[in-house]
Coordinates of C-alpha atoms in Angstrom, one line a residue:
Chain A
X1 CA 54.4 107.4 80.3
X2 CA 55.7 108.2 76.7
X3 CA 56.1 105.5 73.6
X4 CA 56.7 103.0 76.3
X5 CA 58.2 99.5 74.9
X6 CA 58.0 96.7 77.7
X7 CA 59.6 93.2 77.0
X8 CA 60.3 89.7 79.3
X9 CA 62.6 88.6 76.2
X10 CA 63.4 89.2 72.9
X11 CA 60.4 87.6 71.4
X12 CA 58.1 88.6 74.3
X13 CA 57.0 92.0 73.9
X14 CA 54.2 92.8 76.9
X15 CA 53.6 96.6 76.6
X16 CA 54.0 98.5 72.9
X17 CA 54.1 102.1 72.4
X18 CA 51.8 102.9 75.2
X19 CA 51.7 107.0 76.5
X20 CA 49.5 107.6 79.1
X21 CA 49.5 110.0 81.7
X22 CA 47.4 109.2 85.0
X23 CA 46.8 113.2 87.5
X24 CA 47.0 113.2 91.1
X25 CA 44.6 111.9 93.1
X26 CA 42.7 110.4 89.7
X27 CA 41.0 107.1 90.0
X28 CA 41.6 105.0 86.8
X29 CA 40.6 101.3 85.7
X30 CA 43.1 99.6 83.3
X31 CA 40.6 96.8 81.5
X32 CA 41.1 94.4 78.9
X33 CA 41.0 90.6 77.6
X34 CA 43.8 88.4 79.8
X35 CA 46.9 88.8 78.4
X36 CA 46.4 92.3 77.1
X37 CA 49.3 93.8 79.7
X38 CA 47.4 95.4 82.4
X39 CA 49.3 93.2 84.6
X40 CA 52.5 94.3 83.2
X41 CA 51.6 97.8 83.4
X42 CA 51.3 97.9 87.2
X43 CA 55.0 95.9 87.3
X44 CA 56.2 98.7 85.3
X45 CA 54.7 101.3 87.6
X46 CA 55.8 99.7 90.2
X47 CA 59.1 99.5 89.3
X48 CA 59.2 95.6 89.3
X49 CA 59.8 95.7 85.8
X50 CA 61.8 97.5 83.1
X51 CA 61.2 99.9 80.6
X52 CA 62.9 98.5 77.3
X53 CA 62.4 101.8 75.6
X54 CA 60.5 105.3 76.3
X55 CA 60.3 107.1 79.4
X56 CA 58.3 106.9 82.9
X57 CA 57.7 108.9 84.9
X58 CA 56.7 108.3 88.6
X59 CA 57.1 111.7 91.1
X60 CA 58.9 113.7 88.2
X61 CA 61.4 111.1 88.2
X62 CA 62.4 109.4 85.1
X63 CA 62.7 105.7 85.9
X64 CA 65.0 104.4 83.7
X65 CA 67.8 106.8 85.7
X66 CA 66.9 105.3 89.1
X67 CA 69.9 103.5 90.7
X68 CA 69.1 100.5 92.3
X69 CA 68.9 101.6 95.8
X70 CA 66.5 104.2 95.0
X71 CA 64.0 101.6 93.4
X72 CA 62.8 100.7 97.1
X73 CA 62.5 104.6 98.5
X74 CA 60.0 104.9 95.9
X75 CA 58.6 101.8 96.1
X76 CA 57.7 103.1 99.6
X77 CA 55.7 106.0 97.8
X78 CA 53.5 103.1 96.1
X79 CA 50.9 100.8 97.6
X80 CA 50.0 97.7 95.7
X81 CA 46.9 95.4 96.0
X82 CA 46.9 91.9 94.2
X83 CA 44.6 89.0 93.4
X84 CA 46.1 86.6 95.8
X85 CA 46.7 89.0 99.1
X86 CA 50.1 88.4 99.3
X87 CA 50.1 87.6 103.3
X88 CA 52.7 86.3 105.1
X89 CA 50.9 83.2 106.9
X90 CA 53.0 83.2 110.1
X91 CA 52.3 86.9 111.0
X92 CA 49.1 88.2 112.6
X93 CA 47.2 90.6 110.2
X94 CA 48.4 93.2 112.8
X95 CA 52.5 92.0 112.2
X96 CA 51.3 91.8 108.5
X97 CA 50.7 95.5 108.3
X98 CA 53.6 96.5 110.8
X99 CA 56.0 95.2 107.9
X100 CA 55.6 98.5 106.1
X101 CA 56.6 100.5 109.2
X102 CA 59.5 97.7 110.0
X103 CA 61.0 98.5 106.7
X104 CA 61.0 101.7 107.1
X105 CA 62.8 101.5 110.7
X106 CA 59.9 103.3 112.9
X107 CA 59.3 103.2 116.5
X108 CA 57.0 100.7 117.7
X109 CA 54.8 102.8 119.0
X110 CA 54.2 104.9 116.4
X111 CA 54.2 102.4 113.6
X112 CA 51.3 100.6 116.3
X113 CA 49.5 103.5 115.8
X114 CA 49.3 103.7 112.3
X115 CA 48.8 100.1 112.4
X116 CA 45.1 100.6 114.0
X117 CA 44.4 103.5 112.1
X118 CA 45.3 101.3 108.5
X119 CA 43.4 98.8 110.0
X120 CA 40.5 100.4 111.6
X121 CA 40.5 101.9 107.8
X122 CA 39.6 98.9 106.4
X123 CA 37.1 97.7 109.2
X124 CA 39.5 95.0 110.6
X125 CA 40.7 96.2 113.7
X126 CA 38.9 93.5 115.9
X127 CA 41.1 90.8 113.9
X128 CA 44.4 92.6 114.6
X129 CA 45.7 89.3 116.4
X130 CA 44.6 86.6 113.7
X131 CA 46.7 85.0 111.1
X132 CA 45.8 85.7 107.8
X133 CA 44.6 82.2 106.9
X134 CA 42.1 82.2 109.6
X135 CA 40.3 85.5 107.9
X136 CA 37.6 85.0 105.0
X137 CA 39.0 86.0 101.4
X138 CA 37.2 89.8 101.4
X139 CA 39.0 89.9 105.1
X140 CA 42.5 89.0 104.0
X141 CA 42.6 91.5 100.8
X142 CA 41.2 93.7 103.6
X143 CA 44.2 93.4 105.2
X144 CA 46.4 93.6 102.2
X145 CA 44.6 97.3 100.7
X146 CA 45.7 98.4 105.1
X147 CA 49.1 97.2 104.2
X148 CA 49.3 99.3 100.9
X149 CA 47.8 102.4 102.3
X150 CA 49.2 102.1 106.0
X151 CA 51.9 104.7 105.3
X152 CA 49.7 107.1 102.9
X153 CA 51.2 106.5 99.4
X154 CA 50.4 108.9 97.4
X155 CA 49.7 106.2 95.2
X156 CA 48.2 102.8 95.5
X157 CA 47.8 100.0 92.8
X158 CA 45.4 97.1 92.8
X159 CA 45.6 94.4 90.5
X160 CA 42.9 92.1 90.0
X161 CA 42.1 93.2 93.8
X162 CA 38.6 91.2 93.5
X163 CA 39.2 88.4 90.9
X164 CA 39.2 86.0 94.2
X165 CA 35.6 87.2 95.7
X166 CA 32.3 87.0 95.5
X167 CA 30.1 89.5 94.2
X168 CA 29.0 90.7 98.3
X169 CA 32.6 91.3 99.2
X170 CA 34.1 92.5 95.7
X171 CA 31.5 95.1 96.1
X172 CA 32.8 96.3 99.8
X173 CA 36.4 96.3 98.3
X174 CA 35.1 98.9 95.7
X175 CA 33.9 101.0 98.5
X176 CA 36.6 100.6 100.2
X177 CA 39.2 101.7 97.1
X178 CA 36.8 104.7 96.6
X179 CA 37.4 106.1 100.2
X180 CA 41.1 105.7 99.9
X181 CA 40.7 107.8 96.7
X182 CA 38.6 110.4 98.1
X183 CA 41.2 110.8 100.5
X184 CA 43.5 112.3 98.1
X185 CA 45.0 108.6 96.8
X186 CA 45.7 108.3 93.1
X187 CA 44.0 104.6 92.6
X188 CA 44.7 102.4 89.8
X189 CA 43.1 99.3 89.4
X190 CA 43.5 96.3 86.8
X191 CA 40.3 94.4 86.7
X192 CA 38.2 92.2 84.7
X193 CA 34.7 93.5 85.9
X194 CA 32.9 95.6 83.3
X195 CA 30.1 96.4 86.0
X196 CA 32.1 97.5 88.3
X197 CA 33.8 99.8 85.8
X198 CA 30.6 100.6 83.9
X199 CA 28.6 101.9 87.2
X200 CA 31.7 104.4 88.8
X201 CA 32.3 106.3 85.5
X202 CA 35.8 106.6 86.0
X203 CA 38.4 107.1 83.4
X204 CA 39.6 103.9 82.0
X205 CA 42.4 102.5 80.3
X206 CA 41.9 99.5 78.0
X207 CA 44.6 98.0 76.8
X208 CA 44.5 95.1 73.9
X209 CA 47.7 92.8 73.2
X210 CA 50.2 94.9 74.8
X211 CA 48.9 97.8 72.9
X212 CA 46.7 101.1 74.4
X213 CA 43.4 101.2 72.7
X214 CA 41.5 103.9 74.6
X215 CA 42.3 105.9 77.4
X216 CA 45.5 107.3 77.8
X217 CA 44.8 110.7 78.4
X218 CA 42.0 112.3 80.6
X219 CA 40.2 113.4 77.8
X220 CA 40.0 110.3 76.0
Chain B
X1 CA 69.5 100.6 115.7
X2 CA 65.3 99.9 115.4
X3 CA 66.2 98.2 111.9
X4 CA 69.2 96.1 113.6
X5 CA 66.9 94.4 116.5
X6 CA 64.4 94.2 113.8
X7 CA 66.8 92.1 112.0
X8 CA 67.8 90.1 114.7
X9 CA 64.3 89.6 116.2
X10 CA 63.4 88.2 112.4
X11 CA 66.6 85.9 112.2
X12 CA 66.1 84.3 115.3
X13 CA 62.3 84.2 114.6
X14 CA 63.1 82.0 111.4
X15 CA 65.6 79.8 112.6
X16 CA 63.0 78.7 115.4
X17 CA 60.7 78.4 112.4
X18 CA 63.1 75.9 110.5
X19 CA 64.7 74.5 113.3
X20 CA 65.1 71.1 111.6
X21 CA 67.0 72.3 108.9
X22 CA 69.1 74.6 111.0
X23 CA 69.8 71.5 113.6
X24 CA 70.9 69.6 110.9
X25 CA 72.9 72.0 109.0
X26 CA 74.6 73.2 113.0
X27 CA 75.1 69.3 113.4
X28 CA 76.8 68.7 109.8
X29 CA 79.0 71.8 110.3
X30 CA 79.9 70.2 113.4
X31 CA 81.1 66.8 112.2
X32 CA 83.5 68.9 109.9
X33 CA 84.8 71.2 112.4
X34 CA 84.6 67.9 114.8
X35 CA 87.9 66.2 112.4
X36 CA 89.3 70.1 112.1
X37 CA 89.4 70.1 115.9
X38 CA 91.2 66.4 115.7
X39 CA 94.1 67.3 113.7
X40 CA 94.9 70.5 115.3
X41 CA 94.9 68.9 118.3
X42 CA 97.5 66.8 116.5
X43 CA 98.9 69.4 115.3
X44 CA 99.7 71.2 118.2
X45 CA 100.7 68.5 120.4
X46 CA 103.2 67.2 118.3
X47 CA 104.4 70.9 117.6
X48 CA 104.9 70.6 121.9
X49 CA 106.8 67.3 121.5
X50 CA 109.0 68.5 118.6
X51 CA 109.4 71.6 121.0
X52 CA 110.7 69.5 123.7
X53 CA 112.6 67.0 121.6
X54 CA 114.5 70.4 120.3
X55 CA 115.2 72.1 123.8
X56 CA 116.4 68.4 125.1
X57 CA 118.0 67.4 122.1
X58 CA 122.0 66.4 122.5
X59 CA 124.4 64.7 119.7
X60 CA 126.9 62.6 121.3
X61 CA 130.5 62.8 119.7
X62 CA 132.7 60.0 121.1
X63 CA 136.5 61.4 120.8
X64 CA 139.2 58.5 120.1
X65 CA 141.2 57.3 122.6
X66 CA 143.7 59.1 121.6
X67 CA 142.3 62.6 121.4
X68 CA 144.0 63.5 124.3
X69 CA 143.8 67.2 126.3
X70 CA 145.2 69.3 123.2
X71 CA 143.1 67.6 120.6
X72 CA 140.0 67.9 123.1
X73 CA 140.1 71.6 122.9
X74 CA 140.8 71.9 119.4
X75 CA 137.7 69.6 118.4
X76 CA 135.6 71.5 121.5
X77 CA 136.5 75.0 119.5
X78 CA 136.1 73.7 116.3
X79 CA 132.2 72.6 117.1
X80 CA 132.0 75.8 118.7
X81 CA 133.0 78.1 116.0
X82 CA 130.1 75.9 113.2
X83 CA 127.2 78.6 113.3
X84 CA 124.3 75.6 113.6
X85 CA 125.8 74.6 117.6
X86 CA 124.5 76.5 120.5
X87 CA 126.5 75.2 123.3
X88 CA 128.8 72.0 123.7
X89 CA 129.9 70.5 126.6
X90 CA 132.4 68.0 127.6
X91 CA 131.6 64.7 129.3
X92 CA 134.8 62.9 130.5
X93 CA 134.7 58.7 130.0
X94 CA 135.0 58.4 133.8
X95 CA 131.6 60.8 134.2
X96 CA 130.2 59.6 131.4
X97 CA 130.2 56.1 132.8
X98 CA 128.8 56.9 136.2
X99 CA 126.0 58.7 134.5
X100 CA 124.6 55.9 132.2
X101 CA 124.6 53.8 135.5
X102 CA 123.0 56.3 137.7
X103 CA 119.9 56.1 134.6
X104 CA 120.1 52.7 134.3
X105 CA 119.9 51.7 137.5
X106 CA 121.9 48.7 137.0
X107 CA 124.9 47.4 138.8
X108 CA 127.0 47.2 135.4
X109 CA 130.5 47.3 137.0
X110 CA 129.6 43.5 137.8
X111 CA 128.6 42.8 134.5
X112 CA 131.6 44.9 132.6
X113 CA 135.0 44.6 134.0
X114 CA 136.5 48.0 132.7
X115 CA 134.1 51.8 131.8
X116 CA 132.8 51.7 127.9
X117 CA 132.8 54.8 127.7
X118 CA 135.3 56.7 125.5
X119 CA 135.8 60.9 126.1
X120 CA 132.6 62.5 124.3
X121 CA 131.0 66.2 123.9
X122 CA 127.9 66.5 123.9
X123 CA 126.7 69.2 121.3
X124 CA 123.3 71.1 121.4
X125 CA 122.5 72.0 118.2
X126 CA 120.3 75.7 117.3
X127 CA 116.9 74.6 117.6
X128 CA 116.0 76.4 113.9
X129 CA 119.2 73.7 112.6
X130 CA 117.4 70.4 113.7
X131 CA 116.1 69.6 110.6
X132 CA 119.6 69.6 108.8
X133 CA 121.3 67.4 111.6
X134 CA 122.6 64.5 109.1
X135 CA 124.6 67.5 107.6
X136 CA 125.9 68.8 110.8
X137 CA 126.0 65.4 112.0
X138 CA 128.6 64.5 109.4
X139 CA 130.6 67.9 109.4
X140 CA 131.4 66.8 113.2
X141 CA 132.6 63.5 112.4
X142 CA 135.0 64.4 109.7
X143 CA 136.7 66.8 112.8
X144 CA 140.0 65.8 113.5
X145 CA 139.7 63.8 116.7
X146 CA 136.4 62.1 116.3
X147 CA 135.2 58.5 116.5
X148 CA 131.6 58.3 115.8
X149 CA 128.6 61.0 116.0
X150 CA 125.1 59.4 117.8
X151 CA 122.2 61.3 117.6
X152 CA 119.4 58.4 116.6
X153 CA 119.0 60.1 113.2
X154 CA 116.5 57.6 112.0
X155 CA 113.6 57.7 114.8
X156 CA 114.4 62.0 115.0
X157 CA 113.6 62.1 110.8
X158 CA 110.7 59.9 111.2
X159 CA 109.4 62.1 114.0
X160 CA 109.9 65.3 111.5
X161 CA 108.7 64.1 108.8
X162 CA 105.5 63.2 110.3
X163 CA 105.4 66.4 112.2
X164 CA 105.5 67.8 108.9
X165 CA 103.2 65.5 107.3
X166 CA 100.8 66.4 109.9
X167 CA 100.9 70.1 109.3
X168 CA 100.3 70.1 105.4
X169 CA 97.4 67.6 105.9
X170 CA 96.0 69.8 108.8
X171 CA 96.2 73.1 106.1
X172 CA 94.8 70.8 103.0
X173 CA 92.1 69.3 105.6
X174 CA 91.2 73.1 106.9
X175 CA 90.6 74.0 103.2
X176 CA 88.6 71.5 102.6
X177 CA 86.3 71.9 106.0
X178 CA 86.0 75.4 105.3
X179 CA 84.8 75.0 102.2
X180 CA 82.4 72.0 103.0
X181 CA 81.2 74.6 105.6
X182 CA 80.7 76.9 103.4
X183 CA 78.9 74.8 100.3
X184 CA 76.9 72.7 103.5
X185 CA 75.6 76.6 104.2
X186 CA 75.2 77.6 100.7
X187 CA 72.7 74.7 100.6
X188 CA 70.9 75.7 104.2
X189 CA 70.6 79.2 103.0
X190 CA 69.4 78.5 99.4
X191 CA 66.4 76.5 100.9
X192 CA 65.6 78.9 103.7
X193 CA 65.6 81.9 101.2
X194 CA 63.7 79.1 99.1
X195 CA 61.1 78.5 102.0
X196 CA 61.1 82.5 102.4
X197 CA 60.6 83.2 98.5
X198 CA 57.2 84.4 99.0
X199 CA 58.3 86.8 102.3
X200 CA 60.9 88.6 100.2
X201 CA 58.9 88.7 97.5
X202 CA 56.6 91.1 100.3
X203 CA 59.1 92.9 101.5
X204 CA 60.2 94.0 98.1
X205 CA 56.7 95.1 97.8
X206 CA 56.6 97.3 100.6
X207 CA 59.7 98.9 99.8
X208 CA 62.3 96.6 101.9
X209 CA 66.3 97.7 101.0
X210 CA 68.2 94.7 100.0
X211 CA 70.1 95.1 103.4
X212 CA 66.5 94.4 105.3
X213 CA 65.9 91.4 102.9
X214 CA 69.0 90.1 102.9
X215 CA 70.3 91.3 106.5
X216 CA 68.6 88.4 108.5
X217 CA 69.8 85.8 105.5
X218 CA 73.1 86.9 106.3
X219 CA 72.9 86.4 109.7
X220 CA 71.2 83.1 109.6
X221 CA 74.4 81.8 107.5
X222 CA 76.8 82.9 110.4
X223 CA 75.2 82.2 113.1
X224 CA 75.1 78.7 111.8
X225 CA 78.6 79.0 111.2
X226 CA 79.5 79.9 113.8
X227 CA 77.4 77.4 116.5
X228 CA 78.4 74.5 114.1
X229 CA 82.0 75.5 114.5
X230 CA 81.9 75.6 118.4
X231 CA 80.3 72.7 118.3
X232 CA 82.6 70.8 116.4
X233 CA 85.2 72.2 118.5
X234 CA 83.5 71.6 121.6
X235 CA 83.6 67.8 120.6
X236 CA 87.5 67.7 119.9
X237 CA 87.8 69.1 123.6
X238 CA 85.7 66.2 124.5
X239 CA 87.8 63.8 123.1
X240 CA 90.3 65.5 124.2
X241 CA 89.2 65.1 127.4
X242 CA 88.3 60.9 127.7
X243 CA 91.7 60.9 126.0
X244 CA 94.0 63.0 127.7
X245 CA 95.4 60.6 130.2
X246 CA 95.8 57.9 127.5
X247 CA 98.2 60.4 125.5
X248 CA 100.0 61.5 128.6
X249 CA 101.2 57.9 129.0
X250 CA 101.9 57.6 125.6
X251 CA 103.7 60.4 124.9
X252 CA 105.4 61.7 128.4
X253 CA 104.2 64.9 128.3
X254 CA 101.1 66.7 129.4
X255 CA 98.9 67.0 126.1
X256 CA 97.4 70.5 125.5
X257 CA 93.9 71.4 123.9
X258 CA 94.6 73.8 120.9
X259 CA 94.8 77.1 122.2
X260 CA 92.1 79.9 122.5
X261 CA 93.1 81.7 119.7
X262 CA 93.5 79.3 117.1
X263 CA 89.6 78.1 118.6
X264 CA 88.5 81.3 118.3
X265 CA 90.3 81.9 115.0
X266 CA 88.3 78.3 113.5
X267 CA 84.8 79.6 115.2
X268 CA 85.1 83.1 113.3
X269 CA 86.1 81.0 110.3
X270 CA 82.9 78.9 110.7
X271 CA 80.9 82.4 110.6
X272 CA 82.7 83.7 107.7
X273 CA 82.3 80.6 105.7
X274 CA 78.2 80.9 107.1
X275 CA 78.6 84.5 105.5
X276 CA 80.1 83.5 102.1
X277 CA 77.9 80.2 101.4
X278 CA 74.8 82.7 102.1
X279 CA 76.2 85.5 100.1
X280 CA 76.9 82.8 97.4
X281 CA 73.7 81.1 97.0
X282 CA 70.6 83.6 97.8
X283 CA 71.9 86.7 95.2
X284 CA 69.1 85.6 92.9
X285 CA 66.4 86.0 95.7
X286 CA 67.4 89.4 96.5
X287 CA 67.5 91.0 93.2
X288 CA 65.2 94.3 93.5

């Protein structure tokens, strides 16, 4: 990411001359106060934003060239965790995770298997038949880190992944997000919890009204 | 083909989910293609009776009395040589006479002492020319030989006119149901795209093409369309039905339902208009 300039309007600058550059396989934090565009740094990596001005880019791709049907194929390459799950009620945690597979038109039996492997990933494969609302809040963003990872992105995102869980079950999430690294996962999480970031020793990016204050680089 | 049943599967899956709203928007689509179905009906029965009227249709021209053999054929080749006649044909006083009786089936020769009847042709006009039979009408009276031209020119204009009537009101009225379809599915889809807001927003997250998003949407829209239009339909036939010997009475001739085509022609339209009020009012929830 070079001299990137982010913006929701004229007067609403999110991101401001930020250049970063995150390796394969890394594990990095993106910290700072609310409001400081870690948020709006994940959108922009994963394509749900725009780049007002600078380049990024994601596989050797510069972004800013996609066309509009390639912003989903890559999407595809990207797994993304948020604060509130982001479950679809009506679908059993084992349909939930089947929607990656569904979108990418595989056979039932095969996208079944990977199903139970996500899940069994994540320590939920005895809940495959519940709906999501029936599953405790550690549960549920269970489900949603086996929906993110279910087709092996080389990349996964997590925003805020435990801002809705208690210390117990934030703690297994971290675990959890470390195995999918050591698997060969770049990780990149957004979070608000200094301990957390403090005790893994992990390269982090903090980021302070829109702007990159440490952290960029691996070095840094 | 995986994607396809996928979409299907999905589409189905959500109209079970909001079947109220789809029952009522199937119903309200109905109602509309319900008076579409009335007027063609209409339509196409008077289009039989104006059909009829046309293949039965005679002008009498009563010849003086004094149009005697030579000016008979003169006036007979005269009408035959005008471009708008198909075929005339000549009716002698004396036929003429027992022929009104033999309809009437009254004893008139003890009510009038001597025939009525003067010499007469009777002209059939070309079916395309019946709307311009004043004019023709008064070209054969000014022939040489003529008393008077009958052909009942004010109940026949009447009868056109409406026929006419009834086709421009049944085009205006089939814009205006198509596009109530269309805006009444607009509305449908916005709020099951609405109710779905947080699904798309998913599927965009795992990487869903706007086709897969906005495939089931799509077919939602027309399938409603469609089942609202043969509905609709399926009423007129109905009423069709319970009134069907009524209109036989009324009008002496078997009534018809509108035909398969034109239903199937209004049932695709229903889809289509399913297809454009969905295209119409989700675009904002499928932007990637």
């Amino acid at each position: 990411m070079y001299h990137v300039h982010m913006e929701y309007g004229p007067d609403a600058p999110a991101l401001k001359d930020i250049t970063l550059r995150v390796e394969k396989s890394e594990f990095v934090f993106v910290t700072g106060p609310s409001g400081a565009g870690k948020t709006s740094l994940l959108r922009l990596i994963f394509l749900a934003e725009r780049v007002s001005s600078g380049q990024l880019l994601l596989f050797g791709r510069n972004v800013a060239r996609l066309r509009p049907r390639e912003v989903p194929l890559l999407r595809r390459r990207i797994g993304v965790v948020f604060q509130d799950f982001k479950l679809i009620p009506h679908l059993t945690v084992r349909e939930n995770v089947a929607l990656v597979f569904q979108v990418l038109g595989q056979g039932v039996r095969e996208s079944a298997r990977k199903v139970e492997r996500a899940l069994e990933l994540v320590g939920l494969e005895h809940r495959a038949g519940w709906f999501p609302l029936k599953l405790s809040g550690g549960e549920q963003q269970r489900v949603a880190i086996a929906r993110a990872i279910a087709n092996d992105p080389p990349i996964l995102l997590a925003d805020e992944p435990t801002g809705n869980l208690d210390p117990e079950l934030s703690r297994s999430i971290y675990q959890l997000l470390d195995q999918i690294n050591a698997r060969g996962t770049t990780v990149m999480v957004a979070t608000h919890d200094y301990d957390w970031v403090r005790s893994t020793h992990r390269r982090v990016i903090c980021l302070e009204r829109g702007r990159l204050v440490s952290g960029g680089l691996k070095n840094d | 083909m995986n994607r396809l049943l996928i979409a299907i599967r999905r589409t189905l899956l959500d109209l079970r989910r909001q079947a109220g709203t789809t029952i009522i928007t199937i119903s309200t689509v109905a109602v509309v293609f319900w008076l579409l179905g009335l007027l063609g009906l209409i339509a196409v029965n008077l289009e039989r009776l104006a059909n009829a009227l046309e293949e039965n249709f005679r002008l009498s021209v009563f010849l003086r009395d004094d149009c005697l053999e030579q000016c008979r054929q003169r006036v007979i080749a005269q009408a035959q040589a005008l471009e708008e006649i198909q075929a005339v044909e000549f009716v002698g006083r004396e036929q003429a006479w027992s022929r009104y009786r033999a309809q009437s089936g009254l004893e008139l020769e003890r009510l009038l002492e001597e025939n009525p009847f003067p010499d007469m042709l009777e002209v059939k006009p070309q079916r395309a020319k019946l709307e311009n039979l004043q004019d023709l009408a008064q070209r054969l009276g000014t022939l040489e030989g003529v008393e008077e031209v009958v052909y009942g020119q004010s109940w026949l204009m009447k009868f056109f006119r409406l026929k006419q009537l009834v086709g421009w009101l049944g085009l205006v009225l089939a814009g205006v149901v198509l596009l109530a379809s269309a805006v009444i599915i607009a509305n449908t889809a916005r709020l099951l795209a609405l109710a779905r807001r947080e699904e798309i927003e998913i599927l965009k997250l795992v990487g869903a093409s706007r086709l897969f998003v906005s495939g089931p949407l799509y077919l939602q829209g027309m399938l409603m369309g469609l089942a609202g239009a043969a509905a609709g339909l399926g009423l007129s036939w109905l009423v069709f039905l319970l009134a069907e010997p009524w209109l036989a009475a009324l009008a002496e001739l078997q009534p018809v339902f509108i035909g398969s085509m034109l239903a199937e022609l209004l049932v695709g339209c229903g889809g289509l208009m399913g297809l454009l009020g969905t295209a119409f009012s989700v675009q904002r929830y499928l932007r990637i």
